[in-house]
Coordinates of C-alpha atoms in Angstrom, one line a residue:
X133 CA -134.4 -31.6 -128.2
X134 CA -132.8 -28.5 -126.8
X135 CA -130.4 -26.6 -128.5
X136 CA -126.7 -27.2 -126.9
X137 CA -124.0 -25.0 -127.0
X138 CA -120.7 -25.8 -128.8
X139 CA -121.9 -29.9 -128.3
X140 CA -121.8 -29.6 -125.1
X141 CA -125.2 -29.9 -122.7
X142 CA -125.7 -26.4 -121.6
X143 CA -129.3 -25.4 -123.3
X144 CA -129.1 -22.3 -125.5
X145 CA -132.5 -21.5 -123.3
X146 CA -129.9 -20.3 -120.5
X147 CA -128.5 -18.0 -122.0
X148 CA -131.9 -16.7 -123.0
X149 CA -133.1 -16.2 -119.2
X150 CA -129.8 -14.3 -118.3
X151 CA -131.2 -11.9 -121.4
X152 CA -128.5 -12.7 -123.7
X153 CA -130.3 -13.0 -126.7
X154 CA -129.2 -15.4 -129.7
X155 CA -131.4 -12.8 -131.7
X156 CA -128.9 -10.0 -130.6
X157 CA -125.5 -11.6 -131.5
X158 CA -124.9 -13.3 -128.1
X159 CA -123.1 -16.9 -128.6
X160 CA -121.5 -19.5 -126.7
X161 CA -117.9 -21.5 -126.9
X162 CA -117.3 -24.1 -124.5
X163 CA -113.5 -23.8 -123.2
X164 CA -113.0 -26.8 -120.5
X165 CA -115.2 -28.9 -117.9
X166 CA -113.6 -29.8 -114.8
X167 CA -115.5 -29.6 -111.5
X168 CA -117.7 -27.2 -113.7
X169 CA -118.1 -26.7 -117.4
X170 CA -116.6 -23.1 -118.6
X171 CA -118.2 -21.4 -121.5
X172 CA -117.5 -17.8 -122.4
X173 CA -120.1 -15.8 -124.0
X174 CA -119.6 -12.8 -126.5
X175 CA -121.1 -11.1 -129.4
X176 CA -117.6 -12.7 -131.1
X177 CA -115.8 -15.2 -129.9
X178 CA -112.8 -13.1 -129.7
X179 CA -114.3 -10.4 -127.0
X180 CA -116.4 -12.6 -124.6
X181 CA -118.4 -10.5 -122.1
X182 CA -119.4 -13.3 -119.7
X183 CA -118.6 -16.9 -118.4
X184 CA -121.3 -19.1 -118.0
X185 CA -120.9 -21.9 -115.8
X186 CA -122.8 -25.3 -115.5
X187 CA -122.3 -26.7 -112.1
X188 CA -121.5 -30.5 -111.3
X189 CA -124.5 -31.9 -109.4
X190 CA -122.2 -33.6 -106.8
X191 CA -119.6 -30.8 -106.3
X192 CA -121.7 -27.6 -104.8
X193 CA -125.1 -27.2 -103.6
X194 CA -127.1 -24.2 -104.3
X195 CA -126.5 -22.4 -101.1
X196 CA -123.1 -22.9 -101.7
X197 CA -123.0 -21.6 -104.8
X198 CA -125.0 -18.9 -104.1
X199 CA -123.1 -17.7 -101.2
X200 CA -119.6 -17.9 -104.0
X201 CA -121.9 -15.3 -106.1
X202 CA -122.6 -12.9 -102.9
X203 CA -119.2 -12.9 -102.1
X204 CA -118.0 -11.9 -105.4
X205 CA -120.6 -9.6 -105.9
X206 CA -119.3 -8.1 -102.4
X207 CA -115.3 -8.6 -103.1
X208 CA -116.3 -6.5 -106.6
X209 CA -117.5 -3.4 -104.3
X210 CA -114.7 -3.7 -101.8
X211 CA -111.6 -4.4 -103.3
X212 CA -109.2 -1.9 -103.7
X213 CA -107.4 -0.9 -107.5
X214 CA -106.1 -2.6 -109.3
X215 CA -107.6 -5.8 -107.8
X216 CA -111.0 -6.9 -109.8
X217 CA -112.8 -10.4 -109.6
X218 CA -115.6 -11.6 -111.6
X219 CA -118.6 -9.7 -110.7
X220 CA -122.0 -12.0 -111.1
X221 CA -124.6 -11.7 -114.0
X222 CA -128.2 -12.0 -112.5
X223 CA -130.9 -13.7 -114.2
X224 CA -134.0 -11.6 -115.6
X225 CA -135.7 -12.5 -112.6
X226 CA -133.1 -11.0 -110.4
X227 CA -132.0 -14.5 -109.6
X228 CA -127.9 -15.4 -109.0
X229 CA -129.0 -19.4 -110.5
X230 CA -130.6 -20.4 -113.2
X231 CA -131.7 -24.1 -112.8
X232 CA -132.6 -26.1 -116.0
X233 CA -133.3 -30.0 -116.5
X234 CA -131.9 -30.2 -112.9
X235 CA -128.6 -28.5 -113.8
X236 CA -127.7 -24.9 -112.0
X237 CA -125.9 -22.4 -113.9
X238 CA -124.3 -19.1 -113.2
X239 CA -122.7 -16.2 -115.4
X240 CA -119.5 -14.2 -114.3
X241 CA -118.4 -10.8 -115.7
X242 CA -115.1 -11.6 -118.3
X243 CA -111.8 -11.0 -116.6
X244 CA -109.5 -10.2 -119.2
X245 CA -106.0 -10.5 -119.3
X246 CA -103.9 -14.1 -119.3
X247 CA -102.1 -15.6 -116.6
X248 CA -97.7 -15.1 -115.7
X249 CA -95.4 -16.9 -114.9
X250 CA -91.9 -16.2 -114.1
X251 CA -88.4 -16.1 -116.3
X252 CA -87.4 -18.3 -118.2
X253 CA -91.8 -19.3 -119.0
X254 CA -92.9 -15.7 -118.7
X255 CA -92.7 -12.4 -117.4
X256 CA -93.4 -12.4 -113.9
X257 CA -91.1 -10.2 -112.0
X258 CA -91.0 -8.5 -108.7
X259 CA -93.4 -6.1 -108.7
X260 CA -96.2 -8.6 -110.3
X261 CA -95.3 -11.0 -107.0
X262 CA -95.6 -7.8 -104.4
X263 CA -99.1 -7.0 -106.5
X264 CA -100.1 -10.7 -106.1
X265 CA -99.1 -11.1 -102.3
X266 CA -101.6 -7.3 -102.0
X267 CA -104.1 -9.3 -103.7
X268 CA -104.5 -12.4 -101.5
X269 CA -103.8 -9.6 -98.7
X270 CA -106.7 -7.8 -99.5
X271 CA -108.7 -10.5 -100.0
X272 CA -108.1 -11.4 -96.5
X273 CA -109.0 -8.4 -94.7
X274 CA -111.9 -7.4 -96.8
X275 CA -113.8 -10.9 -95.9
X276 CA -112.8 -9.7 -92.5
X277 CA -115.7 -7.3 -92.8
X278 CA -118.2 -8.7 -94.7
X279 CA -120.9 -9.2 -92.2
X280 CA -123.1 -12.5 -94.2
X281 CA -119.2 -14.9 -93.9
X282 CA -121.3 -17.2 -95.1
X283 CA -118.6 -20.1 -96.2
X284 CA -119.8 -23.1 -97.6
X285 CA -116.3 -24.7 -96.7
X286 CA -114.5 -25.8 -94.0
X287 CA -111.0 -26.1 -94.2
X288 CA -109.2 -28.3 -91.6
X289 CA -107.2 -31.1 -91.0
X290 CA -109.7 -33.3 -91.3
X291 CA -111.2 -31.6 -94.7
X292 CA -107.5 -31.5 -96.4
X293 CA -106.4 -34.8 -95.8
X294 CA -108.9 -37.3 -94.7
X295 CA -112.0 -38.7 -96.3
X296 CA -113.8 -35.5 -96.0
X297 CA -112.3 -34.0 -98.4
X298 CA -114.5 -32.3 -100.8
X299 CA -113.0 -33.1 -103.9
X300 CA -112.8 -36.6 -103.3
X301 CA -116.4 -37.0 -104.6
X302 CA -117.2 -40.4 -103.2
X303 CA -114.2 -41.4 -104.3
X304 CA -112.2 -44.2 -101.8
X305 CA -109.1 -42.4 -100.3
X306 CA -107.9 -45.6 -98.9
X307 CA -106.7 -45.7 -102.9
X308 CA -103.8 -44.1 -101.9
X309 CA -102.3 -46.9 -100.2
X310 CA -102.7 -49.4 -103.6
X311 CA -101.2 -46.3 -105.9
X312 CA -98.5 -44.7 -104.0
X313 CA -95.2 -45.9 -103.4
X314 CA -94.3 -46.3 -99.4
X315 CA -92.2 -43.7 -99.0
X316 CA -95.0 -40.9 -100.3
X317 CA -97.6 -42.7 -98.1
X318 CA -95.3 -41.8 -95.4
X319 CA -95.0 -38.2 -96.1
X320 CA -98.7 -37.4 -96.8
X321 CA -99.1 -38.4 -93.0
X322 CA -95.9 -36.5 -91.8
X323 CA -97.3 -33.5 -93.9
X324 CA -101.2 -34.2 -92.7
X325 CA -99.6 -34.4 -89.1
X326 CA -97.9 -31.6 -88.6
X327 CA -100.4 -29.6 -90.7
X328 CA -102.5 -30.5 -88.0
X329 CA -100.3 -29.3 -85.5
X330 CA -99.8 -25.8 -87.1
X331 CA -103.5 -24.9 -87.4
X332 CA -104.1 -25.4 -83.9
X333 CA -101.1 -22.6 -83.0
X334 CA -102.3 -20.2 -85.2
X335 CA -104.5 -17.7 -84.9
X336 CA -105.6 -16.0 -87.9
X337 CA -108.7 -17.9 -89.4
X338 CA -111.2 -16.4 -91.9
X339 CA -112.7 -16.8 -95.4
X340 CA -109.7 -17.7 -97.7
X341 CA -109.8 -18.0 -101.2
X342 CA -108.0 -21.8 -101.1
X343 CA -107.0 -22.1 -104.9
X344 CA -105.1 -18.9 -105.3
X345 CA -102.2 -20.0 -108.1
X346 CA -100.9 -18.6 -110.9
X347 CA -103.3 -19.8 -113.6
X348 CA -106.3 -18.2 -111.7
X349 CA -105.0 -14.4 -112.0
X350 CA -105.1 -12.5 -115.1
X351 CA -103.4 -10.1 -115.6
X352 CA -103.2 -6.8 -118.0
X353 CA -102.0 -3.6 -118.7
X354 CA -103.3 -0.2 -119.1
X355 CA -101.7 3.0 -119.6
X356 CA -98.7 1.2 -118.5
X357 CA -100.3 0.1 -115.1
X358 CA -100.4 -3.6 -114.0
X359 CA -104.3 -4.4 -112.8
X360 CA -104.7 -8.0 -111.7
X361 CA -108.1 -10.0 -111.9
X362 CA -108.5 -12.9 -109.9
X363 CA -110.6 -16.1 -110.6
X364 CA -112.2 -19.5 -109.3
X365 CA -113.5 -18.7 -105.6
X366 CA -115.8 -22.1 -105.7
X367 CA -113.5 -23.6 -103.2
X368 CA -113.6 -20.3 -100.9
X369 CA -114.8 -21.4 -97.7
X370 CA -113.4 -20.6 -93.9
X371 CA -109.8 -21.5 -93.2
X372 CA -106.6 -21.0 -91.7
X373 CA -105.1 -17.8 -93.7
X374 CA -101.9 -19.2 -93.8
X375 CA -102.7 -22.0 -95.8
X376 CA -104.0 -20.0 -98.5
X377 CA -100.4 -18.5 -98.9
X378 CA -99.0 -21.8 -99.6
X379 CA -100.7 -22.5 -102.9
X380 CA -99.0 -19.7 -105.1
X381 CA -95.9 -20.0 -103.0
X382 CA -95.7 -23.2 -104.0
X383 CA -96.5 -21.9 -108.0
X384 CA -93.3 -19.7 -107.7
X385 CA -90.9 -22.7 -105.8
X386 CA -91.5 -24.3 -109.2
X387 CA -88.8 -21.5 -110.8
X388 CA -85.8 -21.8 -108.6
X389 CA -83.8 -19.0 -110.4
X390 CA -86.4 -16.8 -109.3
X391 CA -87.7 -17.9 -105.9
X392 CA -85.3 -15.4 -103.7
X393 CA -86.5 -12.4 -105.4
X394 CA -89.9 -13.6 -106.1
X395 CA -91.2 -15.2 -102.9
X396 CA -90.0 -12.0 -100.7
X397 CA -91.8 -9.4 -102.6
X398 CA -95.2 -11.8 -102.6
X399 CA -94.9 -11.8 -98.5
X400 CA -94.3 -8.3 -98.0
X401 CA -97.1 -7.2 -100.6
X402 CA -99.6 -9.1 -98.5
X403 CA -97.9 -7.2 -95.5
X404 CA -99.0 -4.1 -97.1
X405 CA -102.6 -5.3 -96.6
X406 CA -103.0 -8.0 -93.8
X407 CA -101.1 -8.9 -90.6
X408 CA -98.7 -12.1 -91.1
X409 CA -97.2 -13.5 -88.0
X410 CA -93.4 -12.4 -87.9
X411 CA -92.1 -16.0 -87.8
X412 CA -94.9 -16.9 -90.5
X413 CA -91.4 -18.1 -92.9
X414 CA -91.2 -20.8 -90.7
X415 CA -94.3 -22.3 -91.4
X416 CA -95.2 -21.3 -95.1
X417 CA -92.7 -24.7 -96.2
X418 CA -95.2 -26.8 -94.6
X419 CA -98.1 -24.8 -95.9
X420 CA -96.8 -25.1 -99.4
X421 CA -96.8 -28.9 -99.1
X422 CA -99.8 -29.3 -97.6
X423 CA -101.8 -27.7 -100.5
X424 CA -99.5 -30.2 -102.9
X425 CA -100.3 -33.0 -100.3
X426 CA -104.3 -32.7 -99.8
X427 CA -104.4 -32.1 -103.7
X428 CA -103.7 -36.0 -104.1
X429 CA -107.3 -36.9 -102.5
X430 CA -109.0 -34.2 -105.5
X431 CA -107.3 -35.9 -107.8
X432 CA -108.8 -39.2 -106.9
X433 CA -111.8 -38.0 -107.3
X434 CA -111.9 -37.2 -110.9
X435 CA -111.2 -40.7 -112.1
X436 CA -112.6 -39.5 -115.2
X437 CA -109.7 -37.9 -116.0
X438 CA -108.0 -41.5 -116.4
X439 CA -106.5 -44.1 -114.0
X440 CA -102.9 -43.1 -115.6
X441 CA -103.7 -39.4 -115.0
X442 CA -104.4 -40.1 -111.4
X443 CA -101.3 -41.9 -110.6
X444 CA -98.7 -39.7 -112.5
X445 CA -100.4 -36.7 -110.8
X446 CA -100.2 -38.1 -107.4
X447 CA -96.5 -39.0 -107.9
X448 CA -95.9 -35.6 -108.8
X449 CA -97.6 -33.6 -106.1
X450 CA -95.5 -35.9 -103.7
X451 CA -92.3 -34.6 -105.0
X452 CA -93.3 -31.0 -105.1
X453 CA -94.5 -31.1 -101.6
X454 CA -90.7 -33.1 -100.8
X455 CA -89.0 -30.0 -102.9
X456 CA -91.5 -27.3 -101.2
X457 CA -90.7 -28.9 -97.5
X458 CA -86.7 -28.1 -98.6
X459 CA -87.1 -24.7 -100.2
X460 CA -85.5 -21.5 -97.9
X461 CA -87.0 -18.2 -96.6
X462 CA -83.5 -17.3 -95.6
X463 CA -83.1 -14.6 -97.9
X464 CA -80.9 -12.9 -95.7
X465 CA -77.8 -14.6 -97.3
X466 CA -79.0 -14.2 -101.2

């Protein structure tokens, strides 16, 4: 039988084919499995090097995943300071994949550093927002020129809220109607509508990152200086670059003692590096929703997670798209 690491069903052998020893200290701790299982690698377990990743058969293919690794490898080279994402291990045969007993795996340099969040949780202030709005900003305009734009994603409409969602895994999304109460049903089709409605006005589509929250940037600091590394591109694809605003938006709505000074110095840190449509404040409510709304059809697709999991989630993603449909970018009056 294979060797495992940490009990988990990721074959010590991988490592071994990325050249990370056992022989030279190199050992394995599995930290979470979701649409992938997580391990990080180090010579301790206290300063990991790498994350090794074990993909889920039925989530990406190997052209998608191979195409998340070239853009990372590209967004490492092109980024500006003090923006850093995981850059990609290769295998010793040069290879991005290592496929073993039918199961793909990938390593990604270590970003250090832990996630914020704002007063009263943690520390996240002004300038962290303006840094986090350059980020996605950046992001943005650097895919602008990155001549493969290979995206193994689509997101639309039709991919957010309909049974082509991604994340819905097989799963039945007519489950909705049995779980949610009427009132919700009714407002994932007012939000899917007039989601709808938006992305045919607007005109700036490219690769987004489409999970960029709060819990996927790390930050630290050196010498004093704030350097953010940013996490989880496997649901990158092409999109409608508003949209990707909406999910850390959303993130910061959740601290209303903050929200006026927070959400203002995200938008006009992303100014700093990408056009945003001058009535784009007018939208981003929707936006914010939308990523809360389309979320519910993920969520039914990881029924193992737990039937009462499932339907406490989707209950609350329905309120936080009601409170992010009534939050204000009036900030003229704060």
């Amino acid at each position: 039988m294979a060797q495992t690491l940490d009990g988990d069903l990721a074959p010590a052998a991988v490592l071994s084919r990325f050249g990370l020893l056992a022989e030279d200290g190199w050992q394995a701790q599995h930290l979470r499995t979701m649409n992938n299982s997580v391990f990080s690698i180090g010579r301790s377990v206290e300063e990991p090097a790498w994350a090794l990743r074990r993909h889920r058969a039925d989530w990406r293919d190997a052209d998608a995943i191979g195409a998340e690794l070239a853009l990372l490898e590209y967004l490492d080279e092109q980024l500006p300071d003090p923006f850093s994402v995981p850059r990609p291990g290769r295998s010793r045969d040069g290879d991005y994949l290592v496929t073993l007993d039918g199961a793909r795996y990938s390593l990604l340099g270590w970003i250090p550093g832990m996630p914020q969040r704002p007063h009263p949780v943690g520390g996240l202030d002004a300038e962290s927002a303006w840094l986090l709005g350059r980020g996605l900003g950046s992001i943005h305009s650097v895919t602008d020129r990155w001549t493969r734009r290979t995206a193994p994603m689509q997101w639309n409409a039709r991919t957010l809220f309909t049974e082509a969602h991604p994340g819905l895994l097989g799963a039945d999304p007519a489950a909705l109607r049995a779980i949610l109460p009427a009132a919700d049903l009714e407002l994932f089709d007012e939000v899917a509508d007039r989601t709808s409605e938006v992305f045919d006005r607007v005109q700036d589509w490219g690769l987004i990152h489409a999970d960029y929250i709060l819990g996927n940037c790390h930050w630290t600091t050196v010498e004093g200086r704030l350097s953010l590394g940013i996490l989880d591109f496997d649901d990158f694809g092409h999109g409608p670059r508003l949209f990707d605003l909406g999910a850390v938006l959303g993130n910061l709505a959740d601290f209303p003692r903050t929200w006026a000074t927070l959400a203002p110095a995200f938008l006009a840190g992303y100014r700093t590096a990408h056009d945003l449509p001058e009535n784009a404040e007018q939208e981003l409510p929707l936006m914010m929703a939308a990523r809360h709304t389309s979320h519910c059809l993920w969520a039914l697709g990881h029924q193992d997670l737990g039937q009462e999991w499932i339907i406490t989630h989707l209950h609350d993603r329905m309120e936080l798209a009601r409170l992010c449909l009534a939050v204000s970018f009036d900030f003229r009056s704060v």
